[in-house]
PDB file of C-alpha atoms in Angstrom:
ATOM      1  CA  ALA A   1     -30.354  25.186 -52.077  1.00  0.00           C
ATOM      2  CA  PRO A   2     -31.061  22.412 -54.628  1.00  0.00           C
ATOM      3  CA  VAL A   3     -28.614  20.109 -52.847  1.00  0.00           C
ATOM      4  CA  ARG A   4     -30.187  20.760 -49.427  1.00  0.00           C
ATOM      5  CA  ALA A   5     -33.651  20.157 -50.858  1.00  0.00           C
ATOM      6  CA  ALA A   6     -32.513  16.870 -52.412  1.00  0.00           C
ATOM      7  CA  THR A   7     -30.899  15.798 -49.155  1.00  0.00           C
ATOM      8  CA  SER A   8     -34.065  16.490 -47.191  1.00  0.00           C
ATOM      9  CA  ARG A   9     -36.329  14.729 -49.659  1.00  0.00           C
ATOM     10  CA  PHE A  10     -34.170  11.648 -50.225  1.00  0.00           C
ATOM     11  CA  SER A  11     -33.307  11.174 -46.571  1.00  0.00           C
ATOM     12  CA  SER A  12     -36.951  10.438 -45.779  1.00  0.00           C
ATOM     13  CA  ALA A  13     -37.506   6.912 -44.500  1.00  0.00           C
ATOM     14  CA  ALA A  14     -40.374   6.606 -47.011  1.00  0.00           C
ATOM     15  CA  VAL A  15     -37.946   6.707 -49.956  1.00  0.00           C
ATOM     16  CA  PRO A  16     -35.557   3.719 -50.076  1.00  0.00           C
ATOM     17  CA  PRO A  17     -32.089   4.482 -51.433  1.00  0.00           C
ATOM     18  CA  VAL A  18     -31.090   3.503 -54.950  1.00  0.00           C
ATOM     19  CA  ARG A  19     -28.527   0.723 -54.529  1.00  0.00           C
ATOM     20  CA  VAL A  20     -25.595   1.203 -56.899  1.00  0.00           C
ATOM     21  CA  LEU A  21     -23.047  -1.609 -57.160  1.00  0.00           C
ATOM     22  CA  LEU A  22     -19.649  -0.637 -58.590  1.00  0.00           C
ATOM     23  CA  VAL A  23     -17.569  -3.432 -60.154  1.00  0.00           C
ATOM     24  CA  GLY A  24     -14.241  -3.393 -61.945  1.00  0.00           C
ATOM     25  CA  ASP A  25     -10.658  -2.698 -60.946  1.00  0.00           C
ATOM     26  CA  SER A  26      -9.113   0.106 -58.882  1.00  0.00           C
ATOM     27  CA  MET A  27     -10.722   2.680 -61.172  1.00  0.00           C
ATOM     28  CA  ALA A  28     -14.143   1.510 -59.991  1.00  0.00           C
ATOM     29  CA  GLY A  29     -12.880   1.293 -56.426  1.00  0.00           C
ATOM     30  CA  SER A  30     -11.560   4.858 -56.489  1.00  0.00           C
ATOM     31  CA  LEU A  31     -14.765   6.160 -58.037  1.00  0.00           C
ATOM     32  CA  GLY A  32     -16.833   4.403 -55.392  1.00  0.00           C
ATOM     33  CA  ALA A  33     -14.700   5.733 -52.534  1.00  0.00           C
ATOM     34  CA  THR A  34     -14.992   9.276 -53.900  1.00  0.00           C
ATOM     35  CA  LEU A  35     -18.751   9.145 -54.436  1.00  0.00           C
ATOM     36  CA  ALA A  36     -19.646   7.384 -51.180  1.00  0.00           C
ATOM     37  CA  PRO A  37     -19.636  10.500 -48.918  1.00  0.00           C
ATOM     38  CA  GLU A  38     -21.883  12.394 -51.357  1.00  0.00           C
ATOM     39  CA  ALA A  39     -24.216   9.572 -52.332  1.00  0.00           C
ATOM     40  CA  PRO A  40     -26.668   9.662 -49.384  1.00  0.00           C
ATOM     41  CA  GLY A  41     -27.579  13.260 -50.200  1.00  0.00           C
ATOM     42  CA  TYR A  42     -28.852  12.058 -53.572  1.00  0.00           C
ATOM     43  CA  GLY A  43     -30.719   9.039 -52.234  1.00  0.00           C
ATOM     44  CA  VAL A  44     -28.016   6.615 -53.334  1.00  0.00           C
ATOM     45  CA  GLN A  45     -26.309   3.779 -51.495  1.00  0.00           C
ATOM     46  CA  ILE A  46     -22.879   2.905 -52.917  1.00  0.00           C
ATOM     47  CA  ILE A  47     -21.779  -0.730 -52.755  1.00  0.00           C
ATOM     48  CA  ASN A  48     -18.118  -0.663 -53.739  1.00  0.00           C
ATOM     49  CA  GLU A  49     -16.751  -3.929 -55.138  1.00  0.00           C
ATOM     50  CA  GLY A  50     -13.970  -2.461 -57.252  1.00  0.00           C
ATOM     51  CA  HIS A  51     -10.797  -4.505 -56.763  1.00  0.00           C
ATOM     52  CA  PRO A  52      -7.283  -3.626 -58.019  1.00  0.00           C
ATOM     53  CA  GLY A  53      -6.154  -5.580 -61.060  1.00  0.00           C
ATOM     54  CA  CYS A  54      -9.460  -7.357 -61.604  1.00  0.00           C
ATOM     55  CA  GLY A  55     -11.524  -6.877 -64.760  1.00  0.00           C
ATOM     56  CA  VAL A  56     -13.445  -9.268 -66.986  1.00  0.00           C
ATOM     57  CA  THR A  57     -10.301 -10.142 -68.964  1.00  0.00           C
ATOM     58  CA  THR A  58      -7.803 -10.672 -66.141  1.00  0.00           C
ATOM     59  CA  ASP A  59      -7.325 -14.386 -65.584  1.00  0.00           C
ATOM     60  CA  ALA A  60      -3.553 -14.136 -66.091  1.00  0.00           C
ATOM     61  CA  GLU A  61      -0.672 -11.791 -65.342  1.00  0.00           C
ATOM     62  CA  PHE A  62      -0.805  -8.226 -66.642  1.00  0.00           C
ATOM     63  CA  ARG A  63       1.682  -5.360 -67.006  1.00  0.00           C
ATOM     64  CA  LEU A  64       1.369  -1.968 -65.364  1.00  0.00           C
ATOM     65  CA  LEU A  65       4.149   0.652 -65.653  1.00  0.00           C
ATOM     66  CA  LEU A  66       6.423  -2.094 -67.044  1.00  0.00           C
ATOM     67  CA  PHE A  67       5.911  -4.230 -63.921  1.00  0.00           C
ATOM     68  CA  THR A  68       4.242  -7.634 -64.078  1.00  0.00           C
ATOM     69  CA  ALA A  69       1.497  -8.485 -61.602  1.00  0.00           C
ATOM     70  CA  PRO A  70      -0.990 -11.296 -61.041  1.00  0.00           C
ATOM     71  CA  PRO A  71      -4.706 -10.528 -61.209  1.00  0.00           C
ATOM     72  CA  GLY A  72      -6.208  -9.227 -57.993  1.00  0.00           C
ATOM     73  CA  LYS A  73      -8.914 -11.156 -56.180  1.00  0.00           C
ATOM     74  CA  PRO A  74     -11.597 -12.172 -56.894  1.00  0.00           C
ATOM     75  CA  CYS A  75      -9.990 -12.738 -60.329  1.00  0.00           C
ATOM     76  CA  GLN A  76      -7.923 -15.921 -60.485  1.00  0.00           C
ATOM     77  CA  ILE A  77      -5.208 -17.159 -62.812  1.00  0.00           C
ATOM     78  CA  GLY A  78      -6.572 -19.590 -65.381  1.00  0.00           C
ATOM     79  CA  GLN A  79     -10.192 -19.118 -64.294  1.00  0.00           C
ATOM     80  CA  PRO A  80     -11.971 -16.544 -66.506  1.00  0.00           C
ATOM     81  CA  ALA A  81     -15.297 -17.380 -64.853  1.00  0.00           C
ATOM     82  CA  ALA A  82     -14.075 -16.605 -61.318  1.00  0.00           C
ATOM     83  CA  LEU A  83     -15.011 -12.930 -61.448  1.00  0.00           C
ATOM     84  CA  LEU A  84     -18.306 -13.645 -63.195  1.00  0.00           C
ATOM     85  CA  ASP A  85     -19.208 -16.142 -60.483  1.00  0.00           C
ATOM     86  CA  LYS A  86     -18.474 -13.493 -57.869  1.00  0.00           C
ATOM     87  CA  TRP A  87     -20.644 -10.984 -59.779  1.00  0.00           C
ATOM     88  CA  ARG A  88     -23.514 -13.462 -59.617  1.00  0.00           C
ATOM     89  CA  GLN A  89     -23.012 -13.805 -55.882  1.00  0.00           C
ATOM     90  CA  TRP A  90     -22.947 -10.030 -55.353  1.00  0.00           C
ATOM     91  CA  VAL A  91     -26.054  -9.470 -57.465  1.00  0.00           C
ATOM     92  CA  ASP A  92     -27.944 -12.152 -55.538  1.00  0.00           C
ATOM     93  CA  GLU A  93     -26.762 -10.743 -52.203  1.00  0.00           C
ATOM     94  CA  TYR A  94     -27.076  -6.991 -52.758  1.00  0.00           C
ATOM     95  CA  ARG A  95     -29.991  -6.884 -55.239  1.00  0.00           C
ATOM     96  CA  PRO A  96     -28.676  -3.627 -56.763  1.00  0.00           C
ATOM     97  CA  ASP A  97     -30.861  -1.256 -58.744  1.00  0.00           C
ATOM     98  CA  VAL A  98     -27.890  -0.127 -60.859  1.00  0.00           C
ATOM     99  CA  VAL A  99     -24.525  -1.750 -61.585  1.00  0.00           C
ATOM    100  CA  VAL A 100     -21.580   0.284 -62.910  1.00  0.00           C
ATOM    101  CA  TYR A 101     -18.565  -1.334 -64.618  1.00  0.00           C
ATOM    102  CA  LEU A 102     -15.330   0.649 -64.925  1.00  0.00           C
ATOM    103  CA  THR A 103     -11.844  -0.709 -65.477  1.00  0.00           C
ATOM    104  CA  ARG A 104      -8.457   0.093 -66.905  1.00  0.00           C
ATOM    105  CA  VAL A 105      -6.860  -3.331 -66.741  1.00  0.00           C
ATOM    106  CA  ASP A 106      -8.770  -4.490 -69.841  1.00  0.00           C
ATOM    107  CA  ILE A 107      -6.559  -2.208 -71.968  1.00  0.00           C
ATOM    108  CA  MET A 108      -3.256  -3.311 -70.401  1.00  0.00           C
ATOM    109  CA  ASP A 109      -0.825  -5.894 -71.759  1.00  0.00           C
ATOM    110  CA  GLN A 110      -1.877  -9.348 -70.549  1.00  0.00           C
ATOM    111  CA  GLN A 111      -0.826 -12.954 -70.823  1.00  0.00           C
ATOM    112  CA  PHE A 112      -3.310 -14.571 -73.177  1.00  0.00           C
ATOM    113  CA  ASP A 113      -3.023 -18.090 -74.610  1.00  0.00           C
ATOM    114  CA  GLY A 114       0.573 -18.273 -73.445  1.00  0.00           C
ATOM    115  CA  THR A 115       1.815 -15.001 -74.932  1.00  0.00           C
ATOM    116  CA  TRP A 116       1.772 -11.298 -74.124  1.00  0.00           C
ATOM    117  CA  THR A 117      -0.904  -9.411 -76.001  1.00  0.00           C
ATOM    118  CA  SER A 118      -3.443  -6.646 -75.574  1.00  0.00           C
ATOM    119  CA  ILE A 119      -6.620  -5.185 -76.902  1.00  0.00           C
ATOM    120  CA  ASP A 120      -6.554  -4.940 -80.746  1.00  0.00           C
ATOM    121  CA  ASN A 121      -5.584  -8.603 -80.950  1.00  0.00           C
ATOM    122  CA  PRO A 122      -8.667 -10.172 -82.608  1.00  0.00           C
ATOM    123  CA  ALA A 123      -8.657 -13.224 -80.331  1.00  0.00           C
ATOM    124  CA  PHE A 124      -8.301 -11.091 -77.207  1.00  0.00           C
ATOM    125  CA  ASP A 125     -10.988  -8.674 -78.416  1.00  0.00           C
ATOM    126  CA  ASN A 126     -13.392 -11.576 -78.943  1.00  0.00           C
ATOM    127  CA  PHE A 127     -12.580 -12.850 -75.446  1.00  0.00           C
ATOM    128  CA  LEU A 128     -13.380  -9.408 -74.033  1.00  0.00           C
ATOM    129  CA  ARG A 129     -16.696  -9.303 -75.924  1.00  0.00           C
ATOM    130  CA  ARG A 130     -17.693 -12.768 -74.668  1.00  0.00           C
ATOM    131  CA  GLN A 131     -16.815 -11.935 -71.087  1.00  0.00           C
ATOM    132  CA  LEU A 132     -18.729  -8.668 -71.252  1.00  0.00           C
ATOM    133  CA  ARG A 133     -21.836 -10.247 -72.789  1.00  0.00           C
ATOM    134  CA  THR A 134     -21.897 -12.963 -70.152  1.00  0.00           C
ATOM    135  CA  GLY A 135     -21.204 -10.391 -67.463  1.00  0.00           C
ATOM    136  CA  LEU A 136     -24.010  -8.109 -68.600  1.00  0.00           C
ATOM    137  CA  SER A 137     -26.496 -10.974 -68.401  1.00  0.00           C
ATOM    138  CA  ILE A 138     -25.343 -11.729 -64.867  1.00  0.00           C
ATOM    139  CA  LEU A 139     -25.329  -8.118 -63.667  1.00  0.00           C
ATOM    140  CA  SER A 140     -28.847  -7.497 -65.000  1.00  0.00           C
ATOM    141  CA  SER A 141     -30.252 -10.868 -63.907  1.00  0.00           C
ATOM    142  CA  ARG A 142     -32.092  -9.394 -60.890  1.00  0.00           C
ATOM    143  CA  GLY A 143     -33.507  -6.455 -62.821  1.00  0.00           C
ATOM    144  CA  ALA A 144     -30.655  -3.977 -62.364  1.00  0.00           C
ATOM    145  CA  LYS A 145     -29.808  -1.415 -65.014  1.00  0.00           C
ATOM    146  CA  VAL A 146     -26.153  -1.751 -66.066  1.00  0.00           C
ATOM    147  CA  VAL A 147     -23.862   1.159 -66.901  1.00  0.00           C
ATOM    148  CA  LEU A 148     -20.649   0.583 -68.866  1.00  0.00           C
ATOM    149  CA  MET A 149     -18.278   3.512 -68.401  1.00  0.00           C
ATOM    150  CA  THR A 150     -15.962   4.338 -71.282  1.00  0.00           C
ATOM    151  CA  SER A 151     -12.274   4.690 -70.548  1.00  0.00           C
ATOM    152  CA  PRO A 152     -10.499   8.020 -70.231  1.00  0.00           C
ATOM    153  CA  TYR A 153      -7.099   8.563 -71.807  1.00  0.00           C
ATOM    154  CA  TYR A 154      -4.039   8.151 -69.601  1.00  0.00           C
ATOM    155  CA  ASP A 155      -0.545   9.565 -69.208  1.00  0.00           C
ATOM    156  CA  SER A 156       1.703   7.631 -66.827  1.00  0.00           C
ATOM    157  CA  THR A 157       4.964   9.401 -67.721  1.00  0.00           C
ATOM    158  CA  VAL A 158       5.233  11.048 -64.301  1.00  0.00           C
ATOM    159  CA  GLN A 159       5.312   7.615 -62.679  1.00  0.00           C
ATOM    160  CA  SER A 160       7.145   5.659 -65.367  1.00  0.00           C
ATOM    161  CA  GLY A 161       9.599   8.228 -66.711  1.00  0.00           C
ATOM    162  CA  GLY A 162       8.484   7.453 -70.254  1.00  0.00           C
ATOM    163  CA  ALA A 163       5.668   6.146 -72.396  1.00  0.00           C
ATOM    164  CA  VAL A 164       4.067   2.832 -71.437  1.00  0.00           C
ATOM    165  CA  PRO A 165       1.980   0.603 -73.725  1.00  0.00           C
ATOM    166  CA  GLU A 166      -1.257   0.883 -71.730  1.00  0.00           C
ATOM    167  CA  ASP A 167      -1.342   4.650 -72.349  1.00  0.00           C
ATOM    168  CA  ALA A 168      -1.681   4.208 -76.128  1.00  0.00           C
ATOM    169  CA  PRO A 169      -4.727   6.277 -77.212  1.00  0.00           C
ATOM    170  CA  GLY A 170      -5.716   3.659 -79.773  1.00  0.00           C
ATOM    171  CA  ARG A 171      -6.463   1.186 -77.011  1.00  0.00           C
ATOM    172  CA  VAL A 172      -9.071   3.517 -75.540  1.00  0.00           C
ATOM    173  CA  VAL A 173     -10.717   3.890 -78.962  1.00  0.00           C
ATOM    174  CA  ILE A 174     -10.920   0.113 -79.412  1.00  0.00           C
ATOM    175  CA  ASP A 175     -12.177  -0.446 -75.870  1.00  0.00           C
ATOM    176  CA  ASP A 176     -14.916   2.149 -76.409  1.00  0.00           C
ATOM    177  CA  ARG A 177     -15.924   0.399 -79.629  1.00  0.00           C
ATOM    178  CA  ILE A 178     -16.177  -2.985 -77.910  1.00  0.00           C
ATOM    179  CA  LEU A 179     -18.196  -1.519 -75.043  1.00  0.00           C
ATOM    180  CA  ARG A 180     -20.529   0.099 -77.577  1.00  0.00           C
ATOM    181  CA  GLN A 181     -20.926  -3.157 -79.509  1.00  0.00           C
ATOM    182  CA  THR A 182     -21.799  -5.162 -76.413  1.00  0.00           C
ATOM    183  CA  SER A 183     -24.288  -2.591 -75.130  1.00  0.00           C
ATOM    184  CA  THR A 184     -26.082  -1.974 -78.447  1.00  0.00           C
ATOM    185  CA  GLY A 185     -29.581  -3.389 -78.573  1.00  0.00           C
ATOM    186  CA  ARG A 186     -29.826  -3.875 -74.826  1.00  0.00           C
ATOM    187  CA  PRO A 187     -32.346  -1.497 -73.213  1.00  0.00           C
ATOM    188  CA  ASP A 188     -31.059  -2.540 -69.786  1.00  0.00           C
ATOM    189  CA  VAL A 189     -27.511  -1.354 -70.565  1.00  0.00           C
ATOM    190  CA  THR A 190     -26.292   2.240 -70.867  1.00  0.00           C
ATOM    191  CA  LEU A 191     -22.929   3.343 -72.244  1.00  0.00           C
ATOM    192  CA  PHE A 192     -21.791   6.343 -70.190  1.00  0.00           C
ATOM    193  CA  PRO A 193     -19.150   8.587 -71.859  1.00  0.00           C
ATOM    194  CA  LEU A 194     -16.841   9.001 -68.863  1.00  0.00           C
ATOM    195  CA  GLY A 195     -13.852   9.229 -71.190  1.00  0.00           C
ATOM    196  CA  ASN A 196     -15.285  12.197 -73.065  1.00  0.00           C
ATOM    197  CA  ILE A 197     -16.071  14.002 -69.828  1.00  0.00           C
ATOM    198  CA  VAL A 198     -12.706  13.417 -68.141  1.00  0.00           C
ATOM    199  CA  THR A 199     -10.522  13.738 -71.255  1.00  0.00           C
ATOM    200  CA  PRO A 200     -12.690  15.686 -73.729  1.00  0.00           C
ATOM    201  CA  ASP A 201     -10.062  16.408 -76.396  1.00  0.00           C
ATOM    202  CA  GLY A 202      -9.314  12.839 -77.426  1.00  0.00           C
ATOM    203  CA  GLY A 203      -6.129  12.625 -75.327  1.00  0.00           C
ATOM    204  CA  TYR A 204      -4.910  12.947 -71.772  1.00  0.00           C
TER     205      TYR A 204
END
């Protein structure tokens, strides 16, 4: 009954939908595809711009399940501002009320300054913070509230046949800390504990 009541109320032409823009990699894309059929019943319009292999840090090759891959579009090799420029374009075009950022690629091994590294490298961590801070300013520039979703824990052993670096629990802890640091003191940014909800016991 509550769902039917919400559907009836929010489907009224007098109430415009809340426009929610999802950005990030395939995690954001999958979330958007899953939520899209349900969203209209809650007065929400999903705008799904999650793209595989494209997060704020991916301007070089990354490793997934021991395979090497280039960043997915709109990310571009050697151009860390490419995704941020596209975010600005989307925000200007869609005028979202809420923007949600979710990604896994930020905790994967990546080429950075000519060598393979990952989160927990101080230089890489600082790069992630800078990209996020710039990105938050862009995503909120038209008045949208921004939601940073924390990362769940992963277990890729079924696909890989063994442990892979990106599944290391410590990477999730560090990523959560960086997300918290960049969102602190910003009333227009909310840190949503997706990781705690999906993997509540501190592991996959």
